[in-house]
Amino acid sequence: MSERLDWLAETSSKTRDRIARALNEEERAEFAYHWRFFARETQLPPPGTWHTWLIMAGRGFGKTRAGAEWVRSMAEENPHARIALISSSMAEARAVMVEGESGIIACCPPDRAPKFEASLRRLSFPNGAQAHLFSAAEPEALRGPQHSHACRAIFCGPGCGLSARKFEALDTLTAVDIDANRVQLANSAGLDFVDGRVRFLDGTQTGLVFHVVGVDRSWLVLDRSLVEGTPIGTKVEVREGCDHTFQTCRTRFANAVNFRGEPFLPGNDLLARYGKGSE
C-alpha cells in the first residue's frame, strides 16, 4: 500500500485527485497518514546522504511534525532502530514530541501507533523499533553509543542497489492460523523472510501487503490481522526481508558498498572518543 502511494505522489495533481476519489475505505485511511502528500518540500528530509538536518524556522512552520514524521519513517522501515528523542526537559519531550498534537503518536495510523511507557521513558513501536526520551538537562544519561537507525535504505529500494525480483517469488498458501496470525507457504520459510512481506493474490484480503514480523518453525508471523476467506492453495507473492545491519548487508547480500548506515551506529565513534593517534 505504501509503495503504491509513493508512486501516486509523483503523479500530477489532476491524476492524484482522480485516483484518490477511487480509493477504497482502507486505502483512504492510509492516505490520510501519508505525509508526502501534505508536507511542504522544506518539511521533508534532505535528499542524499547527510549527518545533520537543521531546520531554522519560527513558530507555525511545522518543525515538530517534520521531526515526528521522520522518526516514524525510520521506525517503520527499521524494526531494529533505537532512536534518541532529546528535548529541553523530560516534560516537554513527552508533551510535545510524543503526545502532542503534532507528536509521534498522532502521526501514526492507529494500527501502527507506538506505545508510550512513561516509567521507562520509552516509545515502543509494534514492529520492535524503540525511541527513548532524554532531557538536555541530564546529559549524563546519554552514555556512549546506544542508538542506531541501522541502514536507512529500503530493501531493494532506492539506495539499496539490489533487485527486488531476485528476492521475490510466487508461492502457494498451505496453512492459515488466524488465532496466531500466521501462515505457512509451500516453499518459503525461515529467518530470511523476517522483515519481508507477503501479498495474497486471491481471497478476501487480495492485494493487501502483510509484513513478516517473525517466524515460528515453518510458520511466517504477520503484522496485521488475518480474516476468514483466503482459501488454502491461494497464490501468494512473497519477498525475503533484511534486518538492515551491516553484517547482513556484507555477508548475506554481498552489498556492503551500498550500506546506508546512519552516522551514529553503535561503536562507530569509539576511535574518535578513545583512540590515541600518533604525534
PDB file of C-alpha atoms in Angstrom:
ATOM      1  CA  MET A   1       0.000   0.000   0.000  1.00  0.00           C
ATOM      2  CA  SER A   2       2.735   2.460   0.961  1.00  0.00           C
ATOM      3  CA  GLU A   3       4.627   1.682  -2.258  1.00  0.00           C
ATOM      4  CA  ARG A   4       1.516   2.412  -4.311  1.00  0.00           C
ATOM      5  CA  LEU A   5       1.027   5.736  -2.564  1.00  0.00           C
ATOM      6  CA  ASP A   6       4.684   6.643  -3.166  1.00  0.00           C
ATOM      7  CA  TRP A   7       4.075   6.193  -6.876  1.00  0.00           C
ATOM      8  CA  LEU A   8       0.901   8.269  -6.658  1.00  0.00           C
ATOM      9  CA  ALA A   9       2.806  11.112  -5.002  1.00  0.00           C
ATOM     10  CA  GLU A  10       4.907  11.524  -8.158  1.00  0.00           C
ATOM     11  CA  THR A  11       1.942  11.973 -10.498  1.00  0.00           C
ATOM     12  CA  SER A  12       0.190  15.207 -11.481  1.00  0.00           C
ATOM     13  CA  SER A  13      -2.347  16.783  -9.124  1.00  0.00           C
ATOM     14  CA  LYS A  14      -5.143  16.028 -11.604  1.00  0.00           C
ATOM     15  CA  THR A  15      -4.204  12.357 -11.710  1.00  0.00           C
ATOM     16  CA  ARG A  16      -3.866  12.213  -7.924  1.00  0.00           C
ATOM     17  CA  ASP A  17      -7.320  13.696  -7.420  1.00  0.00           C
ATOM     18  CA  ARG A  18      -8.886  11.228  -9.841  1.00  0.00           C
ATOM     19  CA  ILE A  19      -7.216   8.204  -8.275  1.00  0.00           C
ATOM     20  CA  ALA A  20      -7.822   9.415  -4.711  1.00  0.00           C
ATOM     21  CA  ARG A  21     -11.565   9.516  -5.360  1.00  0.00           C
ATOM     22  CA  ALA A  22     -11.448   5.855  -6.383  1.00  0.00           C
ATOM     23  CA  LEU A  23      -9.657   4.637  -3.242  1.00  0.00           C
ATOM     24  CA  ASN A  24     -11.466   2.169  -1.017  1.00  0.00           C
ATOM     25  CA  GLU A  25     -12.014   2.756   2.708  1.00  0.00           C
ATOM     26  CA  GLU A  26      -8.760   1.136   3.826  1.00  0.00           C
ATOM     27  CA  GLU A  27      -6.740   2.983   1.202  1.00  0.00           C
ATOM     28  CA  ARG A  28      -8.289   6.304   2.205  1.00  0.00           C
ATOM     29  CA  ALA A  29      -7.394   5.664   5.837  1.00  0.00           C
ATOM     30  CA  GLU A  30      -3.779   5.002   4.839  1.00  0.00           C
ATOM     31  CA  PHE A  31      -3.799   8.011   2.519  1.00  0.00           C
ATOM     32  CA  ALA A  32      -4.609  10.324   5.436  1.00  0.00           C
ATOM     33  CA  TYR A  33      -1.332   9.342   7.123  1.00  0.00           C
ATOM     34  CA  HIS A  34       0.891   9.549   4.044  1.00  0.00           C
ATOM     35  CA  TRP A  35       2.985  12.594   4.928  1.00  0.00           C
ATOM     36  CA  ARG A  36       4.441  13.192   1.463  1.00  0.00           C
ATOM     37  CA  PHE A  37       1.058  14.364   0.185  1.00  0.00           C
ATOM     38  CA  PHE A  38       0.650  17.096   2.777  1.00  0.00           C
ATOM     39  CA  ALA A  39       4.166  18.246   3.659  1.00  0.00           C
ATOM     40  CA  ARG A  40       5.886  21.222   2.146  1.00  0.00           C
ATOM     41  CA  GLU A  41       9.155  20.447   0.420  1.00  0.00           C
ATOM     42  CA  THR A  42      11.035  22.175   3.247  1.00  0.00           C
ATOM     43  CA  GLN A  43       9.456  19.754   5.751  1.00  0.00           C
ATOM     44  CA  LEU A  44      10.853  16.674   4.010  1.00  0.00           C
ATOM     45  CA  PRO A  45      14.315  15.231   4.777  1.00  0.00           C
ATOM     46  CA  PRO A  46      17.156  16.438   2.543  1.00  0.00           C
ATOM     47  CA  PRO A  47      17.993  14.129  -0.369  1.00  0.00           C
ATOM     48  CA  GLY A  48      21.139  12.049  -0.420  1.00  0.00           C
ATOM     49  CA  THR A  49      23.441  11.212   2.470  1.00  0.00           C
ATOM     50  CA  TRP A  50      23.540  13.658   5.368  1.00  0.00           C
ATOM     51  CA  HIS A  51      24.607  13.772   9.017  1.00  0.00           C
ATOM     52  CA  THR A  52      22.601  16.698  10.407  1.00  0.00           C
ATOM     53  CA  TRP A  53      19.234  18.075   9.316  1.00  0.00           C
ATOM     54  CA  LEU A  54      18.846  21.580  10.750  1.00  0.00           C
ATOM     55  CA  ILE A  55      15.527  23.425  10.422  1.00  0.00           C
ATOM     56  CA  MET A  56      15.762  27.153  11.161  1.00  0.00           C
ATOM     57  CA  ALA A  57      12.200  28.458  11.243  1.00  0.00           C
ATOM     58  CA  GLY A  58       9.735  30.193  13.534  1.00  0.00           C
ATOM     59  CA  ARG A  59       6.534  29.088  15.220  1.00  0.00           C
ATOM     60  CA  GLY A  60       3.937  27.571  12.947  1.00  0.00           C
ATOM     61  CA  PHE A  61       6.437  26.194  10.433  1.00  0.00           C
ATOM     62  CA  GLY A  62       5.764  22.600  11.423  1.00  0.00           C
ATOM     63  CA  LYS A  63       9.141  21.602  12.841  1.00  0.00           C
ATOM     64  CA  THR A  64       7.651  19.186  15.382  1.00  0.00           C
ATOM     65  CA  ARG A  65       5.563  17.446  12.726  1.00  0.00           C
ATOM     66  CA  ALA A  66       8.515  17.215  10.344  1.00  0.00           C
ATOM     67  CA  GLY A  67      10.671  15.629  13.028  1.00  0.00           C
ATOM     68  CA  ALA A  68       7.927  13.300  14.218  1.00  0.00           C
ATOM     69  CA  GLU A  69       7.244  12.065  10.693  1.00  0.00           C
ATOM     70  CA  TRP A  70      10.943  11.424  10.121  1.00  0.00           C
ATOM     71  CA  VAL A  71      11.177   9.422  13.354  1.00  0.00           C
ATOM     72  CA  ARG A  72       8.075   7.483  12.357  1.00  0.00           C
ATOM     73  CA  SER A  73       9.530   6.657   8.932  1.00  0.00           C
ATOM     74  CA  MET A  74      12.809   5.462  10.439  1.00  0.00           C
ATOM     75  CA  ALA A  75      10.991   3.312  12.996  1.00  0.00           C
ATOM     76  CA  GLU A  76       8.603   1.754  10.473  1.00  0.00           C
ATOM     77  CA  GLU A  77      11.377   0.964   7.998  1.00  0.00           C
ATOM     78  CA  ASN A  78      13.828  -0.385  10.596  1.00  0.00           C
ATOM     79  CA  PRO A  79      12.433  -2.783  13.233  1.00  0.00           C
ATOM     80  CA  HIS A  80      15.830  -2.769  14.971  1.00  0.00           C
ATOM     81  CA  ALA A  81      16.020   1.025  15.223  1.00  0.00           C
ATOM     82  CA  ARG A  82      16.954   2.569  18.579  1.00  0.00           C
ATOM     83  CA  ILE A  83      16.226   6.295  18.429  1.00  0.00           C
ATOM     84  CA  ALA A  84      17.019   9.044  20.931  1.00  0.00           C
ATOM     85  CA  LEU A  85      14.428  11.823  21.433  1.00  0.00           C
ATOM     86  CA  ILE A  86      16.092  14.764  23.176  1.00  0.00           C
ATOM     87  CA  SER A  87      14.294  17.883  24.402  1.00  0.00           C
ATOM     88  CA  SER A  88      14.981  20.692  26.859  1.00  0.00           C
ATOM     89  CA  SER A  89      13.129  18.761  29.570  1.00  0.00           C
ATOM     90  CA  MET A  90      11.511  15.379  30.022  1.00  0.00           C
ATOM     91  CA  ALA A  91       8.089  17.001  30.380  1.00  0.00           C
ATOM     92  CA  GLU A  92       8.474  18.801  27.061  1.00  0.00           C
ATOM     93  CA  ALA A  93       9.714  15.664  25.331  1.00  0.00           C
ATOM     94  CA  ARG A  94       6.574  13.836  26.396  1.00  0.00           C
ATOM     95  CA  ALA A  95       4.059  16.666  25.947  1.00  0.00           C
ATOM     96  CA  VAL A  96       5.335  17.877  22.568  1.00  0.00           C
ATOM     97  CA  MET A  97       7.401  15.219  20.833  1.00  0.00           C
ATOM     98  CA  VAL A  98       5.429  12.148  21.911  1.00  0.00           C
ATOM     99  CA  GLU A  99       1.871  13.057  22.930  1.00  0.00           C
ATOM    100  CA  GLY A 100       1.468  16.484  21.321  1.00  0.00           C
ATOM    101  CA  GLU A 101      -0.968  17.212  18.504  1.00  0.00           C
ATOM    102  CA  SER A 102       1.936  17.010  16.048  1.00  0.00           C
ATOM    103  CA  GLY A 103       3.840  14.394  18.029  1.00  0.00           C
ATOM    104  CA  ILE A 104       4.866  10.910  17.034  1.00  0.00           C
ATOM    105  CA  ILE A 105       1.762   9.098  18.317  1.00  0.00           C
ATOM    106  CA  ALA A 106      -0.587  11.475  16.497  1.00  0.00           C
ATOM    107  CA  CYS A 107       1.334  10.978  13.241  1.00  0.00           C
ATOM    108  CA  CYS A 108       0.963   7.195  13.237  1.00  0.00           C
ATOM    109  CA  PRO A 109      -2.005   5.212  11.898  1.00  0.00           C
ATOM    110  CA  PRO A 110      -3.889   3.593  14.810  1.00  0.00           C
ATOM    111  CA  ASP A 111      -2.770   0.082  13.854  1.00  0.00           C
ATOM    112  CA  ARG A 112       0.898   1.145  13.794  1.00  0.00           C
ATOM    113  CA  ALA A 113       0.927   3.616  16.677  1.00  0.00           C
ATOM    114  CA  PRO A 114       3.687   3.117  19.267  1.00  0.00           C
ATOM    115  CA  LYS A 115       3.015   2.516  22.947  1.00  0.00           C
ATOM    116  CA  PHE A 116       4.452   5.068  25.370  1.00  0.00           C
ATOM    117  CA  GLU A 117       5.851   3.580  28.588  1.00  0.00           C
ATOM    118  CA  ALA A 118       6.304   6.601  30.829  1.00  0.00           C
ATOM    119  CA  SER A 119       8.148   4.768  33.601  1.00  0.00           C
ATOM    120  CA  LEU A 120      10.760   3.568  31.110  1.00  0.00           C
ATOM    121  CA  ARG A 121      10.789   6.813  29.110  1.00  0.00           C
ATOM    122  CA  ARG A 122      10.335   4.610  26.070  1.00  0.00           C
ATOM    123  CA  LEU A 123       8.216   4.617  22.945  1.00  0.00           C
ATOM    124  CA  SER A 124       7.795   1.078  21.567  1.00  0.00           C
ATOM    125  CA  PHE A 125       6.597   0.534  18.002  1.00  0.00           C
ATOM    126  CA  PRO A 126       4.623  -2.602  17.025  1.00  0.00           C
ATOM    127  CA  ASN A 127       7.441  -3.841  14.774  1.00  0.00           C
ATOM    128  CA  GLY A 128      10.045  -3.738  17.561  1.00  0.00           C
ATOM    129  CA  ALA A 129      11.638  -0.331  16.961  1.00  0.00           C
ATOM    130  CA  GLN A 130      12.108   1.848  20.038  1.00  0.00           C
ATOM    131  CA  ALA A 131      12.624   5.524  20.822  1.00  0.00           C
ATOM    132  CA  HIS A 132      13.955   6.663  24.210  1.00  0.00           C
ATOM    133  CA  LEU A 133      13.319  10.080  25.766  1.00  0.00           C
ATOM    134  CA  PHE A 134      16.146  12.203  27.150  1.00  0.00           C
ATOM    135  CA  SER A 135      16.329  15.619  28.781  1.00  0.00           C
ATOM    136  CA  ALA A 136      19.051  18.056  27.756  1.00  0.00           C
ATOM    137  CA  ALA A 137      19.283  18.918  31.458  1.00  0.00           C
ATOM    138  CA  GLU A 138      20.582  15.397  32.121  1.00  0.00           C
ATOM    139  CA  PRO A 139      23.377  14.906  29.568  1.00  0.00           C
ATOM    140  CA  GLU A 140      24.952  12.166  31.688  1.00  0.00           C
ATOM    141  CA  ALA A 141      22.007   9.930  30.751  1.00  0.00           C
ATOM    142  CA  LEU A 142      23.462   9.668  27.253  1.00  0.00           C
ATOM    143  CA  ARG A 143      26.461   7.449  27.918  1.00  0.00           C
ATOM    144  CA  GLY A 144      28.280   6.007  24.969  1.00  0.00           C
ATOM    145  CA  PRO A 145      26.841   4.876  21.641  1.00  0.00           C
ATOM    146  CA  GLN A 146      23.432   3.384  22.443  1.00  0.00           C
ATOM    147  CA  HIS A 147      21.266   4.283  19.480  1.00  0.00           C
ATOM    148  CA  SER A 148      21.088   3.255  15.868  1.00  0.00           C
ATOM    149  CA  HIS A 149      18.898   3.608  12.830  1.00  0.00           C
ATOM    150  CA  ALA A 150      20.799   0.845  11.037  1.00  0.00           C
ATOM    151  CA  CYS A 151      20.729   1.056   7.250  1.00  0.00           C
ATOM    152  CA  ARG A 152      18.144   3.611   6.167  1.00  0.00           C
ATOM    153  CA  ALA A 153      17.798   2.337   2.588  1.00  0.00           C
ATOM    154  CA  ILE A 154      14.582   0.454   1.877  1.00  0.00           C
ATOM    155  CA  PHE A 155      15.391  -3.145   0.987  1.00  0.00           C
ATOM    156  CA  CYS A 156      15.528  -3.392  -2.819  1.00  0.00           C
ATOM    157  CA  GLY A 157      14.535   0.277  -2.963  1.00  0.00           C
ATOM    158  CA  PRO A 158      16.401   3.485  -3.843  1.00  0.00           C
ATOM    159  CA  GLY A 159      19.922   3.425  -2.450  1.00  0.00           C
ATOM    160  CA  CYS A 160      19.933  -0.311  -1.744  1.00  0.00           C
ATOM    161  CA  GLY A 161      21.150  -1.389  -5.162  1.00  0.00           C
ATOM    162  CA  LEU A 162      19.594  -4.863  -5.022  1.00  0.00           C
ATOM    163  CA  SER A 163      16.929  -6.053  -7.437  1.00  0.00           C
ATOM    164  CA  ALA A 164      13.577  -6.880  -5.835  1.00  0.00           C
ATOM    165  CA  ARG A 165      12.914  -9.514  -8.488  1.00  0.00           C
ATOM    166  CA  LYS A 166      15.830 -11.591  -7.217  1.00  0.00           C
ATOM    167  CA  PHE A 167      14.229 -11.900  -3.769  1.00  0.00           C
ATOM    168  CA  GLU A 168      10.595 -12.260  -4.805  1.00  0.00           C
ATOM    169  CA  ALA A 169       8.787 -15.484  -5.618  1.00  0.00           C
ATOM    170  CA  LEU A 170       5.327 -16.820  -6.305  1.00  0.00           C
ATOM    171  CA  ASP A 171       4.325 -19.370  -3.669  1.00  0.00           C
ATOM    172  CA  THR A 172       1.249 -21.280  -2.508  1.00  0.00           C
ATOM    173  CA  LEU A 173      -0.637 -20.949   0.780  1.00  0.00           C
ATOM    174  CA  THR A 174      -0.688 -24.318   2.582  1.00  0.00           C
ATOM    175  CA  ALA A 175      -1.999 -23.394   6.056  1.00  0.00           C
ATOM    176  CA  VAL A 176      -3.523 -20.449   7.934  1.00  0.00           C
ATOM    177  CA  ASP A 177      -3.625 -19.925  11.707  1.00  0.00           C
ATOM    178  CA  ILE A 178      -5.905 -16.933  12.250  1.00  0.00           C
ATOM    179  CA  ASP A 179      -5.639 -17.006  16.058  1.00  0.00           C
ATOM    180  CA  ALA A 180      -1.832 -16.774  15.959  1.00  0.00           C
ATOM    181  CA  ASN A 181      -1.840 -14.511  12.884  1.00  0.00           C
ATOM    182  CA  ARG A 182       0.496 -16.719  10.867  1.00  0.00           C
ATOM    183  CA  VAL A 183       0.652 -18.611   7.580  1.00  0.00           C
ATOM    184  CA  GLN A 184       2.551 -21.486   6.025  1.00  0.00           C
ATOM    185  CA  LEU A 185       3.722 -21.408   2.418  1.00  0.00           C
ATOM    186  CA  ALA A 186       4.841 -24.332   0.292  1.00  0.00           C
ATOM    187  CA  ASN A 187       8.398 -23.156  -0.336  1.00  0.00           C
ATOM    188  CA  SER A 188       9.019 -20.074   1.818  1.00  0.00           C
ATOM    189  CA  ALA A 189      10.083 -20.357   5.454  1.00  0.00           C
ATOM    190  CA  GLY A 190      12.932 -19.417   7.755  1.00  0.00           C
ATOM    191  CA  LEU A 191      14.692 -16.346   9.095  1.00  0.00           C
ATOM    192  CA  ASP A 192      15.450 -14.927   5.640  1.00  0.00           C
ATOM    193  CA  PHE A 193      11.795 -13.872   5.443  1.00  0.00           C
ATOM    194  CA  VAL A 194      11.724 -11.870   8.692  1.00  0.00           C
ATOM    195  CA  ASP A 195      11.090  -8.209   7.788  1.00  0.00           C
ATOM    196  CA  GLY A 196       9.921  -9.423   4.398  1.00  0.00           C
ATOM    197  CA  ARG A 197       6.372  -9.364   3.111  1.00  0.00           C
ATOM    198  CA  VAL A 198       3.618 -11.475   1.585  1.00  0.00           C
ATOM    199  CA  ARG A 199       0.699 -10.474  -0.624  1.00  0.00           C
ATOM    200  CA  PHE A 200      -2.311 -12.683  -1.261  1.00  0.00           C
ATOM    201  CA  LEU A 201      -3.427 -12.891  -4.883  1.00  0.00           C
ATOM    202  CA  ASP A 202      -6.901 -14.246  -4.098  1.00  0.00           C
ATOM    203  CA  GLY A 203      -9.463 -14.307  -1.283  1.00  0.00           C
ATOM    204  CA  THR A 204     -10.940 -11.635   0.980  1.00  0.00           C
ATOM    205  CA  GLN A 205      -7.581  -9.918   1.546  1.00  0.00           C
ATOM    206  CA  THR A 206      -6.440  -9.890  -2.065  1.00  0.00           C
ATOM    207  CA  GLY A 207      -3.714  -7.363  -2.762  1.00  0.00           C
ATOM    208  CA  LEU A 208      -3.027  -6.416   0.857  1.00  0.00           C
ATOM    209  CA  VAL A 209       0.631  -6.398   1.862  1.00  0.00           C
ATOM    210  CA  PHE A 210       1.476  -8.182   5.128  1.00  0.00           C
ATOM    211  CA  HIS A 211       4.901  -7.700   6.677  1.00  0.00           C
ATOM    212  CA  VAL A 212       6.616 -10.695   8.266  1.00  0.00           C
ATOM    213  CA  VAL A 213       7.464  -9.851  11.884  1.00  0.00           C
ATOM    214  CA  GLY A 214       8.717 -13.264  12.963  1.00  0.00           C
ATOM    215  CA  VAL A 215       8.995 -16.968  12.226  1.00  0.00           C
ATOM    216  CA  ASP A 216       7.751 -19.951  14.231  1.00  0.00           C
ATOM    217  CA  ARG A 217       9.314 -23.081  12.753  1.00  0.00           C
ATOM    218  CA  SER A 218       7.743 -23.269   9.280  1.00  0.00           C
ATOM    219  CA  TRP A 219       5.217 -20.503  10.006  1.00  0.00           C
ATOM    220  CA  LEU A 220       5.527 -16.852   8.971  1.00  0.00           C
ATOM    221  CA  VAL A 221       4.050 -14.499  11.605  1.00  0.00           C
ATOM    222  CA  LEU A 222       2.378 -11.439  10.069  1.00  0.00           C
ATOM    223  CA  ASP A 223       1.937  -7.867  11.271  1.00  0.00           C
ATOM    224  CA  ARG A 224      -1.774  -7.366  10.631  1.00  0.00           C
ATOM    225  CA  SER A 225      -4.851  -9.426  11.402  1.00  0.00           C
ATOM    226  CA  LEU A 226      -5.882 -12.253   9.116  1.00  0.00           C
ATOM    227  CA  VAL A 227      -9.561 -12.852   8.389  1.00  0.00           C
ATOM    228  CA  GLU A 228     -11.552 -15.798   7.104  1.00  0.00           C
ATOM    229  CA  GLY A 229     -11.904 -16.153   3.366  1.00  0.00           C
ATOM    230  CA  THR A 230      -8.443 -16.825   1.946  1.00  0.00           C
ATOM    231  CA  PRO A 231      -8.567 -20.444   0.728  1.00  0.00           C
ATOM    232  CA  ILE A 232      -5.735 -22.954   1.012  1.00  0.00           C
ATOM    233  CA  GLY A 233      -3.970 -23.141  -2.328  1.00  0.00           C
ATOM    234  CA  THR A 234      -4.135 -19.383  -2.877  1.00  0.00           C
ATOM    235  CA  LYS A 235      -1.177 -17.989  -4.782  1.00  0.00           C
ATOM    236  CA  VAL A 236       0.975 -15.665  -2.710  1.00  0.00           C
ATOM    237  CA  GLU A 237       3.636 -13.175  -3.733  1.00  0.00           C
ATOM    238  CA  VAL A 238       6.434 -13.348  -1.166  1.00  0.00           C
ATOM    239  CA  ARG A 239       9.613 -11.323  -0.697  1.00  0.00           C
ATOM    240  CA  GLU A 240      12.569 -12.012   1.579  1.00  0.00           C
ATOM    241  CA  GLY A 241      13.463  -9.467   4.266  1.00  0.00           C
ATOM    242  CA  CYS A 242      16.519  -7.651   5.553  1.00  0.00           C
ATOM    243  CA  ASP A 243      17.388  -6.636   9.124  1.00  0.00           C
ATOM    244  CA  HIS A 244      19.300  -3.567   7.849  1.00  0.00           C
ATOM    245  CA  THR A 245      22.514  -4.430   9.666  1.00  0.00           C
ATOM    246  CA  PHE A 246      25.949  -4.109   8.096  1.00  0.00           C
ATOM    247  CA  GLN A 247      26.720  -7.760   8.823  1.00  0.00           C
ATOM    248  CA  THR A 248      23.712  -8.919   6.821  1.00  0.00           C
ATOM    249  CA  CYS A 249      24.415  -6.454   4.029  1.00  0.00           C
ATOM    250  CA  ARG A 250      28.003  -7.683   3.728  1.00  0.00           C
ATOM    251  CA  THR A 251      27.692 -11.437   4.249  1.00  0.00           C
ATOM    252  CA  ARG A 252      24.234 -12.392   3.003  1.00  0.00           C
ATOM    253  CA  PHE A 253      23.842  -9.945   0.142  1.00  0.00           C
ATOM    254  CA  ALA A 254      27.484  -9.022  -0.663  1.00  0.00           C
ATOM    255  CA  ASN A 255      26.207  -5.452  -0.862  1.00  0.00           C
ATOM    256  CA  ALA A 256      28.331  -3.587   1.689  1.00  0.00           C
ATOM    257  CA  VAL A 257      29.206  -0.907  -0.859  1.00  0.00           C
ATOM    258  CA  ASN A 258      25.567   0.250  -0.754  1.00  0.00           C
ATOM    259  CA  PHE A 259      25.115   0.123   3.021  1.00  0.00           C
ATOM    260  CA  ARG A 260      23.341   3.332   4.017  1.00  0.00           C
ATOM    261  CA  GLY A 261      24.229   3.383   7.706  1.00  0.00           C
ATOM    262  CA  GLU A 262      23.425   6.357   9.879  1.00  0.00           C
ATOM    263  CA  PRO A 263      26.412   8.173  11.385  1.00  0.00           C
ATOM    264  CA  PHE A 264      25.578   7.111  14.952  1.00  0.00           C
ATOM    265  CA  LEU A 265      25.728   3.338  14.669  1.00  0.00           C
ATOM    266  CA  PRO A 266      26.779   1.736  17.964  1.00  0.00           C
ATOM    267  CA  GLY A 267      30.547   1.686  18.235  1.00  0.00           C
ATOM    268  CA  ASN A 268      31.379   3.719  15.159  1.00  0.00           C
ATOM    269  CA  ASP A 269      32.759   6.599  17.209  1.00  0.00           C
ATOM    270  CA  LEU A 270      34.885   4.557  19.621  1.00  0.00           C
ATOM    271  CA  LEU A 271      38.110   5.509  17.870  1.00  0.00           C
ATOM    272  CA  ALA A 272      37.230   9.194  17.932  1.00  0.00           C
ATOM    273  CA  ARG A 273      36.409   9.076  21.646  1.00  0.00           C
ATOM    274  CA  TYR A 274      39.028   6.686  22.940  1.00  0.00           C
ATOM    275  CA  GLY A 275      41.729   6.316  20.298  1.00  0.00           C
ATOM    276  CA  LYS A 276      45.141   7.940  20.718  1.00  0.00           C
ATOM    277  CA  GLY A 277      46.678   8.996  17.439  1.00  0.00           C
ATOM    278  CA  SER A 278      50.429   9.240  16.967  1.00  0.00           C
ATOM    279  CA  GLU A 279      52.094  12.622  17.128  1.00  0.00           C
TER     280      GLU A 279
END
